[in-house]
Short mmCIF file of C-alpha atoms and ligand atoms in Angstrom, two decimals:
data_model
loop_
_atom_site.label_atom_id
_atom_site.label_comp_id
_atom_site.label_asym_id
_atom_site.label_seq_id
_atom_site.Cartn_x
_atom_site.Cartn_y
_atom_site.Cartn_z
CA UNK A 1 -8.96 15.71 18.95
CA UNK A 2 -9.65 17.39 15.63
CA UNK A 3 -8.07 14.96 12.83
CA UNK A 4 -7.77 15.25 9.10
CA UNK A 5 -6.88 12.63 6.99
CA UNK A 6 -5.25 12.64 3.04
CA UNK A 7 -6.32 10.85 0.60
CA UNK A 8 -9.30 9.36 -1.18
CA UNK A 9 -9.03 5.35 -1.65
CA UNK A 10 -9.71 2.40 -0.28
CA UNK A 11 -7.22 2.28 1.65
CA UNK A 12 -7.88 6.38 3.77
CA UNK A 13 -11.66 4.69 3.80
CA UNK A 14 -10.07 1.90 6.21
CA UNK A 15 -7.88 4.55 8.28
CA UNK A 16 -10.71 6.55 8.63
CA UNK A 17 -12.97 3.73 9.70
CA UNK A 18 -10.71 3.06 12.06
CA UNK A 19 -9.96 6.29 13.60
CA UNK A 20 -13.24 7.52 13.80
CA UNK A 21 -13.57 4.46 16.43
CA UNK A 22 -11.26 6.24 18.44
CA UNK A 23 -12.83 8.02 21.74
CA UNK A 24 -9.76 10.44 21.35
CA UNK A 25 -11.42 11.93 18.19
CA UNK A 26 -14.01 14.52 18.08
CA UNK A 27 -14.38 15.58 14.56
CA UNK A 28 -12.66 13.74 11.48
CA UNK A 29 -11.99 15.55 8.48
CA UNK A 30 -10.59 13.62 5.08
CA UNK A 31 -9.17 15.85 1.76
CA UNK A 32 -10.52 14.61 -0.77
CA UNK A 33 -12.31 11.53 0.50
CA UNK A 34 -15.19 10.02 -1.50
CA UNK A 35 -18.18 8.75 -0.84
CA UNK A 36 -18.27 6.69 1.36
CA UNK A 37 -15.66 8.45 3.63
CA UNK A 38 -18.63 11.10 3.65
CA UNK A 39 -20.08 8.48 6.25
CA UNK A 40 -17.53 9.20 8.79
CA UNK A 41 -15.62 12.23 8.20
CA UNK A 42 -16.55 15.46 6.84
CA UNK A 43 -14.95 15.46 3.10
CA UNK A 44 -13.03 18.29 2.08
CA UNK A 45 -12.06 19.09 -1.42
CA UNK A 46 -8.55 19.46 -1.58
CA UNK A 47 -5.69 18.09 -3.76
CA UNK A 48 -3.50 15.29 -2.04
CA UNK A 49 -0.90 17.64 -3.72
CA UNK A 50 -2.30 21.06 -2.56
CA UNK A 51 0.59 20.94 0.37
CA UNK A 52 0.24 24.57 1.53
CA UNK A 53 -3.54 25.08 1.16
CA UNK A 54 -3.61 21.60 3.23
CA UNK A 55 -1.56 22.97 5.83
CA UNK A 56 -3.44 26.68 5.51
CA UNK A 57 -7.05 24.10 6.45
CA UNK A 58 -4.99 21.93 9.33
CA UNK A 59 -4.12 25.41 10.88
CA UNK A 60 -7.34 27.53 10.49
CA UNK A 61 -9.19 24.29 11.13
CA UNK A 62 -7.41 23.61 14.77
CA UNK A 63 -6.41 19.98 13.72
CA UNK A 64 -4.13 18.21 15.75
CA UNK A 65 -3.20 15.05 14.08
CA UNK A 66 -3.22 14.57 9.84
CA UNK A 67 -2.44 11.46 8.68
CA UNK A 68 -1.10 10.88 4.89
CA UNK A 69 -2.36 7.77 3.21
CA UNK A 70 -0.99 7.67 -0.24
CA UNK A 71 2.54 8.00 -1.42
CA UNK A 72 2.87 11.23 -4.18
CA UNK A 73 2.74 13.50 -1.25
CA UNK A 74 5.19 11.86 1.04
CA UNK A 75 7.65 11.57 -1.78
CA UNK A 76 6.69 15.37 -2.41
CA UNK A 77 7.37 16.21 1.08
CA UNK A 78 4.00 17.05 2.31
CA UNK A 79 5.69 16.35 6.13
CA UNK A 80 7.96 18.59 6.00
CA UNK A 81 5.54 21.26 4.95
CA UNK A 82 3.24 20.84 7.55
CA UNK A 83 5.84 20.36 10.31
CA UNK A 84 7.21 23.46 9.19
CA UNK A 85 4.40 25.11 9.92
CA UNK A 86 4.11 23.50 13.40
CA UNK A 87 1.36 21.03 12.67
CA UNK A 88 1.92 17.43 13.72
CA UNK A 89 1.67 14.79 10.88
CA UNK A 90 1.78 11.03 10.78
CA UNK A 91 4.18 10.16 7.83
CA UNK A 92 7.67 10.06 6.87
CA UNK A 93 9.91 13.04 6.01
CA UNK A 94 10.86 13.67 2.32
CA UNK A 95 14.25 12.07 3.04
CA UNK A 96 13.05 9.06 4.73
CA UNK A 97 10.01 8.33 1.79
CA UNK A 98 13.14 7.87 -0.53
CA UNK A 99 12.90 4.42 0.52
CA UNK A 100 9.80 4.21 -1.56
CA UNK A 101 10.32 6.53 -4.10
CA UNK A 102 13.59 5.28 -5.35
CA UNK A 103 14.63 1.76 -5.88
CA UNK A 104 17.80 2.23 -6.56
CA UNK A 105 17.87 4.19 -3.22
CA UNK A 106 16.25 1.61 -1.46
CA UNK A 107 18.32 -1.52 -3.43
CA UNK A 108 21.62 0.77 -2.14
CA UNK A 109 20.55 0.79 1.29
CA UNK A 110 19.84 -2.71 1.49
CA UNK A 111 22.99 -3.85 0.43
CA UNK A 112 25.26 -1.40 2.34
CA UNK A 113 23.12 -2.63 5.67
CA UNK A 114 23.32 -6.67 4.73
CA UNK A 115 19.55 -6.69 4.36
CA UNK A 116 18.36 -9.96 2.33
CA UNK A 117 17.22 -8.91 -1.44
CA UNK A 118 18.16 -9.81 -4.79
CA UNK A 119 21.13 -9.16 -6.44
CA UNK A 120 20.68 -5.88 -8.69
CA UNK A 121 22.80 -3.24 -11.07
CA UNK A 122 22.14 -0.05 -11.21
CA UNK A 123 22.04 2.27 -14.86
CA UNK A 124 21.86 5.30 -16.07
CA UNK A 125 22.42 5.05 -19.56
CA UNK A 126 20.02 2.59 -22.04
CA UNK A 127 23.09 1.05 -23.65
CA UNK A 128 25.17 0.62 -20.52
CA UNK A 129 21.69 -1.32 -19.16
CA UNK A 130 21.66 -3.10 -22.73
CA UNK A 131 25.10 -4.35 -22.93
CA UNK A 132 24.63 -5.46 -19.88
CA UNK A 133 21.35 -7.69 -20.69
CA UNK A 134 23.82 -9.46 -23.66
CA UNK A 135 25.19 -11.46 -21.09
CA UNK A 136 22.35 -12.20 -18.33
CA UNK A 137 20.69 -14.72 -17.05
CA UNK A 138 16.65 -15.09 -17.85
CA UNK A 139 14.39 -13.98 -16.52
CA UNK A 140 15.21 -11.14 -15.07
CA UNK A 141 13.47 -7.90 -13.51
CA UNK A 142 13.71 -4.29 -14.86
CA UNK A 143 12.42 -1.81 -12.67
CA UNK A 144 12.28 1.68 -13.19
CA UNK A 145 13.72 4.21 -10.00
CA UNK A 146 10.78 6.35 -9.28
CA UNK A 147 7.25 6.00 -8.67
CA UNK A 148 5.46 4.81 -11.40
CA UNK A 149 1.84 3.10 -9.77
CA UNK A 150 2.65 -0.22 -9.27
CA UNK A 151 4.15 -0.34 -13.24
CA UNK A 152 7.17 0.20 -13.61
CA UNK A 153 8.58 -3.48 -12.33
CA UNK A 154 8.53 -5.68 -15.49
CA UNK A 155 9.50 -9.15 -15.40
CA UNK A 156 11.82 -10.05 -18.67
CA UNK A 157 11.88 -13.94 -19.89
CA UNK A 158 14.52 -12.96 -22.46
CA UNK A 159 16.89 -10.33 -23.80
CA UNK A 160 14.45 -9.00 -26.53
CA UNK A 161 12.26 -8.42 -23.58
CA UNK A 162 14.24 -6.55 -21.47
CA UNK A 163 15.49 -4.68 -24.01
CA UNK A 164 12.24 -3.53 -24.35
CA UNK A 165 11.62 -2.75 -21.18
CA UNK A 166 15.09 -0.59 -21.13
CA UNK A 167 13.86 1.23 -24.01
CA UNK A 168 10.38 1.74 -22.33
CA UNK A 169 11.48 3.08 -19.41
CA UNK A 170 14.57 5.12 -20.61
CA UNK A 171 14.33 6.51 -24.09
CA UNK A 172 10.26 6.39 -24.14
CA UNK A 173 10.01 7.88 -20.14
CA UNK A 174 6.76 6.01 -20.32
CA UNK A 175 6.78 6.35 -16.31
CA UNK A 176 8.35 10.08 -16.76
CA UNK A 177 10.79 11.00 -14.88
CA UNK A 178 10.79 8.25 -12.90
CA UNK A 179 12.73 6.09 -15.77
CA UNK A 180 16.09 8.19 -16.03
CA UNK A 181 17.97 5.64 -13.67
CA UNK A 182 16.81 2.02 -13.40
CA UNK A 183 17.63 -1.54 -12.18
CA UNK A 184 17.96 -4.61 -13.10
CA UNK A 185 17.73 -7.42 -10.60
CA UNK A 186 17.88 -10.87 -10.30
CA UNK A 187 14.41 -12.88 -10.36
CA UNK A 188 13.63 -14.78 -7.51
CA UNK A 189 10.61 -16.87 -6.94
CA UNK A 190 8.17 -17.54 -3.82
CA UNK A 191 5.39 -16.13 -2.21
CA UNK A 192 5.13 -12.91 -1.77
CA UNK A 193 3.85 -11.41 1.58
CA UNK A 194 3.17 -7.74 2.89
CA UNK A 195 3.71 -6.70 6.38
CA UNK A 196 2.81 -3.32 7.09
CA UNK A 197 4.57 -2.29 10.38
CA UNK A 198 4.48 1.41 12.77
CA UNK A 199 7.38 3.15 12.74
CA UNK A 200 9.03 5.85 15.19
CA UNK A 201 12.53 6.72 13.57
CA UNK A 202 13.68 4.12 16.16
CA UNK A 203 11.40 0.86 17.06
CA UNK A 204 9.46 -0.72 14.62
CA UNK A 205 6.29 -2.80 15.39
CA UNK A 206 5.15 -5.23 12.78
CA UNK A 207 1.42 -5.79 12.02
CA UNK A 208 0.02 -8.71 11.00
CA UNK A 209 0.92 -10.24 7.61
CA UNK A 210 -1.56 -9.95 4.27
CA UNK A 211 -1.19 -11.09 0.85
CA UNK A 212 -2.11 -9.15 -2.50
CA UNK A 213 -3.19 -10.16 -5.68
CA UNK A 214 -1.58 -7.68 -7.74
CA UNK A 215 -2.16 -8.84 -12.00
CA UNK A 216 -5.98 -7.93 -13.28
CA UNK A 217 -7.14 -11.74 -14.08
CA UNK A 218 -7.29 -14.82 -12.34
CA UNK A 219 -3.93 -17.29 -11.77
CA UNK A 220 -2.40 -13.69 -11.49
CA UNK A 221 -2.56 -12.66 -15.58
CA UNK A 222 -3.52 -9.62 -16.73
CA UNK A 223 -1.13 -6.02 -16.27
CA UNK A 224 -0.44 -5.50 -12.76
CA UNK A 225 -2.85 -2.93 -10.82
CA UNK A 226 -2.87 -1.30 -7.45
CA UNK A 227 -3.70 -4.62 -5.99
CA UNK A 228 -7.06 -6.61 -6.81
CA UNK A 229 -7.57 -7.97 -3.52
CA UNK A 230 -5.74 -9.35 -0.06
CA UNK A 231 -6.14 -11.44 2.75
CA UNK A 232 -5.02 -11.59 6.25
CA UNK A 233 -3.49 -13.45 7.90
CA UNK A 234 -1.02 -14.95 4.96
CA UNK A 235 -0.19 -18.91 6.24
CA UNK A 236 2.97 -18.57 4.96
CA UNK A 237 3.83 -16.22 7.13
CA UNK A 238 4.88 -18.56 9.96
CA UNK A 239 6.31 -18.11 13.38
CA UNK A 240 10.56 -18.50 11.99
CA UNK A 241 9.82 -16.32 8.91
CA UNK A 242 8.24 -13.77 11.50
CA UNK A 243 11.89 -14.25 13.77
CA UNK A 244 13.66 -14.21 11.26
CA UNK A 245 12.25 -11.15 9.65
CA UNK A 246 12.52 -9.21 12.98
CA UNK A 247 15.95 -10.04 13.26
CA UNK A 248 17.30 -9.46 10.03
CA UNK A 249 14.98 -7.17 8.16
CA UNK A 250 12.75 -4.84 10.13
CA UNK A 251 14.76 -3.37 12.51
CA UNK A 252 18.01 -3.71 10.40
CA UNK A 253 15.68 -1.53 8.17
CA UNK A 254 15.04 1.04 10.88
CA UNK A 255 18.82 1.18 12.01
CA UNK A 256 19.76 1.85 8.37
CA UNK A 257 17.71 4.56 7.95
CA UNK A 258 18.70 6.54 11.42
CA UNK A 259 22.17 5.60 10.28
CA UNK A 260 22.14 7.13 7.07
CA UNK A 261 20.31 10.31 8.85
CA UNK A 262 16.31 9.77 7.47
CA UNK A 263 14.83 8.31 10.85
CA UNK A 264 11.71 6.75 9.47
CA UNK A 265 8.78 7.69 11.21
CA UNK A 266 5.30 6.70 9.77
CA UNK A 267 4.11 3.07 8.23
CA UNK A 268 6.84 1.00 6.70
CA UNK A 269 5.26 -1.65 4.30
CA UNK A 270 7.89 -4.23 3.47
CA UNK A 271 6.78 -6.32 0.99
CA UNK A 272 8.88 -9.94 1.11
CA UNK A 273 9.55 -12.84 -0.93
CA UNK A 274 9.38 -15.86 0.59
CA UNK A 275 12.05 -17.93 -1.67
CA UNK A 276 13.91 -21.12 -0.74
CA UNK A 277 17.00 -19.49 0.45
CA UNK A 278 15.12 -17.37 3.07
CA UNK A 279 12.91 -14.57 3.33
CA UNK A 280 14.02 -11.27 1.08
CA UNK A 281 12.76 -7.60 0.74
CA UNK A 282 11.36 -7.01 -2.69
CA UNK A 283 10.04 -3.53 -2.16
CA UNK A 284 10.01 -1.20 0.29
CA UNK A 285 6.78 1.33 0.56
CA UNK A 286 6.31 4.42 2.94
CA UNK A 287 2.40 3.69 3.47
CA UNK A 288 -0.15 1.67 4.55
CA UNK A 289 -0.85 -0.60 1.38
CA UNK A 290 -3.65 -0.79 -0.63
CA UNK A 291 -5.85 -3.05 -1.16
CA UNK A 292 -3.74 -4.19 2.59
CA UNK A 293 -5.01 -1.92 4.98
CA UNK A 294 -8.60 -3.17 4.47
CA UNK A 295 -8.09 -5.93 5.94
CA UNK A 296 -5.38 -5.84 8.17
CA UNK A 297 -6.93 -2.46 10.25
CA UNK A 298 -10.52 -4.25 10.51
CA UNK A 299 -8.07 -6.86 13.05
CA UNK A 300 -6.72 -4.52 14.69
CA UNK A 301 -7.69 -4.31 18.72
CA UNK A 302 -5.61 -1.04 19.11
CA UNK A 303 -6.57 2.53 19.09
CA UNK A 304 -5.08 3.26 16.00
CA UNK A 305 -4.80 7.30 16.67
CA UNK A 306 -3.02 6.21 20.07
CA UNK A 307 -0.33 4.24 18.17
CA UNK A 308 -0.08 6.91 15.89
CA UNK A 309 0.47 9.12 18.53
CA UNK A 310 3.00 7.38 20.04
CA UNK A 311 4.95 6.61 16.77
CA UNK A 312 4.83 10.61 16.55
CA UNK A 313 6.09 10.97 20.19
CA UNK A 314 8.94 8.35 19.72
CA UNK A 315 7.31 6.07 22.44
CA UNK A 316 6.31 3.09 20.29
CA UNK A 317 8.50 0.19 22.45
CA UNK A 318 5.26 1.52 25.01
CA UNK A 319 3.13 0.30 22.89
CA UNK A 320 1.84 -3.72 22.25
CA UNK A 321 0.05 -4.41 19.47
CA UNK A 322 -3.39 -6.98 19.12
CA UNK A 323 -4.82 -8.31 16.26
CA UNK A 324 -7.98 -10.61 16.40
CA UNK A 325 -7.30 -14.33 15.96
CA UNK A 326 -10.04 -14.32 12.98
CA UNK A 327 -8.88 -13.88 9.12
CA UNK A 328 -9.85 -11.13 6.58
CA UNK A 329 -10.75 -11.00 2.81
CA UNK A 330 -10.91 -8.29 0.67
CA UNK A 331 -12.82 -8.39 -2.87
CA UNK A 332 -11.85 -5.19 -5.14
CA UNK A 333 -15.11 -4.85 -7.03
CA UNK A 334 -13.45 -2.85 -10.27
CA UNK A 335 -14.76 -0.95 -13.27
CA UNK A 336 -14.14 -3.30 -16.39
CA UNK A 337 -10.99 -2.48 -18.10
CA UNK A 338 -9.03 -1.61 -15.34
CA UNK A 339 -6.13 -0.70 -14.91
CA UNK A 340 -6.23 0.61 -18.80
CA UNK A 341 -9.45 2.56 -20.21
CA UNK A 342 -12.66 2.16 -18.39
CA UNK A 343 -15.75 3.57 -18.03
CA UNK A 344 -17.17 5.63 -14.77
CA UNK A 345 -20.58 7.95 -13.12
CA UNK A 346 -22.21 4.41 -12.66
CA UNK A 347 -24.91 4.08 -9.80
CA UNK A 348 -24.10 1.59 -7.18
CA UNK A 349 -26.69 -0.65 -5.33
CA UNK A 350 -26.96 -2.87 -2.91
CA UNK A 351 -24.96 -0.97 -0.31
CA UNK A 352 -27.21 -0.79 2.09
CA UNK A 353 -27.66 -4.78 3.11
CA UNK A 354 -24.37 -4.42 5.03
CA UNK A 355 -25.39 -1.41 7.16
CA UNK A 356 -26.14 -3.66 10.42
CA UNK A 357 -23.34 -6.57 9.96
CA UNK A 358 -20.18 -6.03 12.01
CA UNK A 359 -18.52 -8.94 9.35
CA UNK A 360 -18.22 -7.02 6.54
CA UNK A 361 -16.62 -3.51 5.84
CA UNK A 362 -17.35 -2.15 2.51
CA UNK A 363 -15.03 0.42 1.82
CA UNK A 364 -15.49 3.17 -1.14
CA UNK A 365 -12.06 3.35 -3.34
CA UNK A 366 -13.47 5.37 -6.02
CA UNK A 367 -17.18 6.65 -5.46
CA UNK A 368 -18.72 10.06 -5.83
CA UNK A 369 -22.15 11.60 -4.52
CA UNK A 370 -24.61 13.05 -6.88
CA UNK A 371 -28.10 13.90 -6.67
CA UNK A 372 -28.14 11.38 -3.16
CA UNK A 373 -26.70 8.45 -5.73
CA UNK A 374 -23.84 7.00 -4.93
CA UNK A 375 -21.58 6.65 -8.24
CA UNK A 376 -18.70 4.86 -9.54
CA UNK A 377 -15.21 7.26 -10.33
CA UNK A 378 -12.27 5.36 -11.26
CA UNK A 379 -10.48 1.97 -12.03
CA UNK A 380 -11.00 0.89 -8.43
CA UNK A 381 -14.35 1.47 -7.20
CA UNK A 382 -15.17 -0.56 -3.98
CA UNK A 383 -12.99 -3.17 -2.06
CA UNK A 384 -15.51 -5.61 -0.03
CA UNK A 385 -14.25 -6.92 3.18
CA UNK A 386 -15.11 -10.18 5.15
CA UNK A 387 -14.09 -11.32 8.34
CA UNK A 388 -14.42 -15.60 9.25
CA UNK A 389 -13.12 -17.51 11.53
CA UNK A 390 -10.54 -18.14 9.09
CA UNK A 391 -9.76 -17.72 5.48
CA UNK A 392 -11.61 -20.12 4.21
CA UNK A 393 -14.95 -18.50 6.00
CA UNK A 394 -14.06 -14.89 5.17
CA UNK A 395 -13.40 -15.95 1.46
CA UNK A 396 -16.62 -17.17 1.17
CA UNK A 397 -18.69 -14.42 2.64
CA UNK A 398 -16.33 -11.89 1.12
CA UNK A 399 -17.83 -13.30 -2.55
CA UNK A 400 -21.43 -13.89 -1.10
CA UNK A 401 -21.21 -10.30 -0.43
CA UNK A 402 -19.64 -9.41 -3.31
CA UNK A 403 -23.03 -10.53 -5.07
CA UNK A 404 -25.13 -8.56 -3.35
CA UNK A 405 -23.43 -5.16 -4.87
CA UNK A 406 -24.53 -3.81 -8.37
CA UNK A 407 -23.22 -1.22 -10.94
CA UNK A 408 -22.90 -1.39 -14.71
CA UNK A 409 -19.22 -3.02 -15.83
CA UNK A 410 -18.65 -4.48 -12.61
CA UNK A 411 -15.30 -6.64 -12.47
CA UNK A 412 -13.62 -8.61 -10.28
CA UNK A 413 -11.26 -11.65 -9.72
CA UNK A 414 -12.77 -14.23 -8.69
CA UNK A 415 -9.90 -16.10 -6.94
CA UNK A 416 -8.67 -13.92 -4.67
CA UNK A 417 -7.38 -16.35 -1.54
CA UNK A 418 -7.79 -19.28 -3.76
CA UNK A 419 -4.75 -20.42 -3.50
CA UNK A 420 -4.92 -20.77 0.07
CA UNK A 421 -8.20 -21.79 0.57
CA UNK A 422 -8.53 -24.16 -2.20
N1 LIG B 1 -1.10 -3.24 -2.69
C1 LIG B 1 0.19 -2.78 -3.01
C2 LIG B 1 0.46 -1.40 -2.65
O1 LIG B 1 -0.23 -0.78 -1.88
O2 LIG B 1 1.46 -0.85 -3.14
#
């Protein structure tokens, strides 16, 4: 099989990884990629957003499979564009990435369906949303509708607050268009837990569960980023949240969806809450996640292009999935300042010492080529992955390897698993 993959993170570095391991696969292709995709795919410089001159490569290329990692061109419909053009394409449909790309979408659905989240208003008017703040309880979330990278959820410990985050959203559009509706939800507390899970518009197969670490600084301070590092499995993630999840959220979630018409086909991440009345969704993404996916595809047993394949075909209840019974941590070695101004064209060392280990999987978020350097390009430049015998192992080899990579401005938290580990 000829495949091509989209996108250029961390997170398309762990697909492809992981599908050029498959025997199916011939010749991997990745637009854009980066550096270290360069290793096993052939990197291809086109836009995520270039839909038609994507599809134009996929058919004068001969590719039979393209998978989408990141979520701007599902929620831009880059399925639809391809399978209009005949091409088969792992990914939801414009109408089914709606759960992602609108909240209030996504908050509707949930409630019409009896799926556990918080309670919520929707507005779309700043002084209908302010009024409605007088009277409140504290804290409370405002979250703009659209996509807005990981921003545009603020947490409000009073009305002047929120107010401000109203105003933000609505009359300054600091997340564009994305802020002309929002909503405002109730806070609820717990730990939070992301579990990715294949999708073919009608059976849904849960992966194994991962934490993030969303905020920039340690004990979780900082503004919130794409995610500064995960591990896999999350503890609390036990055996009666996992029932009880199955029974009442993922394939509630898939029924809703064929229900309303938008058969979901592609990855579902559902990100939970873990709070004291019961699991609850939080969020909803169309994806794999990101900083997620690098460590919950290194424990995967499957051939990912075969479950692909059969999420495609709408034969997923054929499939079972594996995972090992080892744990994963994921470092996200940064550029200092991110997510606000930082610098980039750094050279990178110490990449090589990992080239024989099967333990660790050092996967290129933001890197470029030049002149046979390998350079730094963006806010998150490398996310270093251990696997232990558990998470207490992983964590630690996950920083000793950490240690052994060098490039000016290097950041990174330094408690990622912490928590858990102790
Ligand atoms: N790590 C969170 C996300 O991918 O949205």
């Amino acid at each position: 099989m000829r495949v091509l993959i989209i996108g250029g993170g961390g997170r398309e570095h762990a697909i492809a990884w992981k599908v050029s391991q498959s025997p199916k696969v011939k010749k991997l292709y990745c637009a854009p990629g980066n550096a270290g995709i360069s290793e096993c795919a052939e990197c291809v410089d086109i836009s995520v957003m270039a839909h038609e001159e994507l599809a134009e490569f996929a058919l004068s290329n001969k590719i039979d499979l393209t998978i989408v990692g990141p979520d701007d061109p599902l929620a831009a419909g880059i399925v639809d564009v391809f399978e209009k053009r005949g091409l088969r394409i792992f990914g939801p449909r414009k109408e089914a990435a709606i759960i992602e790309s609108s909240k209030v979408f996504s908050k509707n659905l949930m409630k019409k369906y009896n799926i556990p989240t918080a309670a919520y208003e929707v507005f779309d008017s700043a002084d209908d949303a302010i009024e409605y703040l007088r009277t409140a309880d504290y804290p409370i979330v405002v979250k703009a509708d659209g996509l807005a990278l990981g921003k545009g959820v603020l947490i409000c410990s009073n009305y002047n607050e929120a107010v401000k985050a109203v105003k933000a959203i609505m009359i300054e559009k600091q997340f564009g268009k994305s802020g002309s509706r929002l909503v405002i939800e109730e806070y609820i507390s717990g730990p939070e837990v992301s579990v990715l899970a294949f999708c073919d518009g009608t059976h849904i197969l849960p992966m194994t569960s991962a934490q993030d670490h969303k905020r920039a600084k340690d004990n979780d301070q900082g503004l919130n980023t794409g995610g500064m590092g995960t591990f896999s499995p999350s503890p609390f993630y036990t055996e009666e949240i996992d029932d009880f999840c199955k029974k009442h959220i993922y394939q509630s979630t898939m029924d809703a969806m064929k229900a309303e018409g938008r058969d979901f086909v592609g990855i579902l991440f559902v990100g939970l809450i873990l709070t004291k009345d019961g699991p609850k969704v939080l969020e909803y993404n169309a994806r794999f996640g990101d900083p997620e996916a690098q460590v919950v595809l290194p424990r995967l047993n499957n051939d990912l292009v075969e479950v692909i394949e059969a999420c495609i075909d709408g034969r997923l209840n054929q499939i079972e999935l594996s995972f090992d019974d080892n744990a994963a941590v994921c470092v996200i070695l940064a550029s200092d300042g991110y997510p606000e101004h930082y610098e980039k064209g750094f050279e990178i060392q110490g990449l090589d010492s990992f080239s024989d280990s099967s333990n660790y999987y050092i996967f290129h978020a933001a890197t470029k080529k030049k002149n046979g350097h390998i350079l730094t390009n963006g806010g998150r430049v490398l996310g270093v992955t251990a696997i232990g015998s558990n998470l207490v192992d992983a964590r630690a080899k996950a920083y000793e390897a950490t240690e052994k990579i060098h490039f000016k401005n290097k950041y990174m938290r330094r408690d990622i698993g912490k928590s858990i580990c102790g």
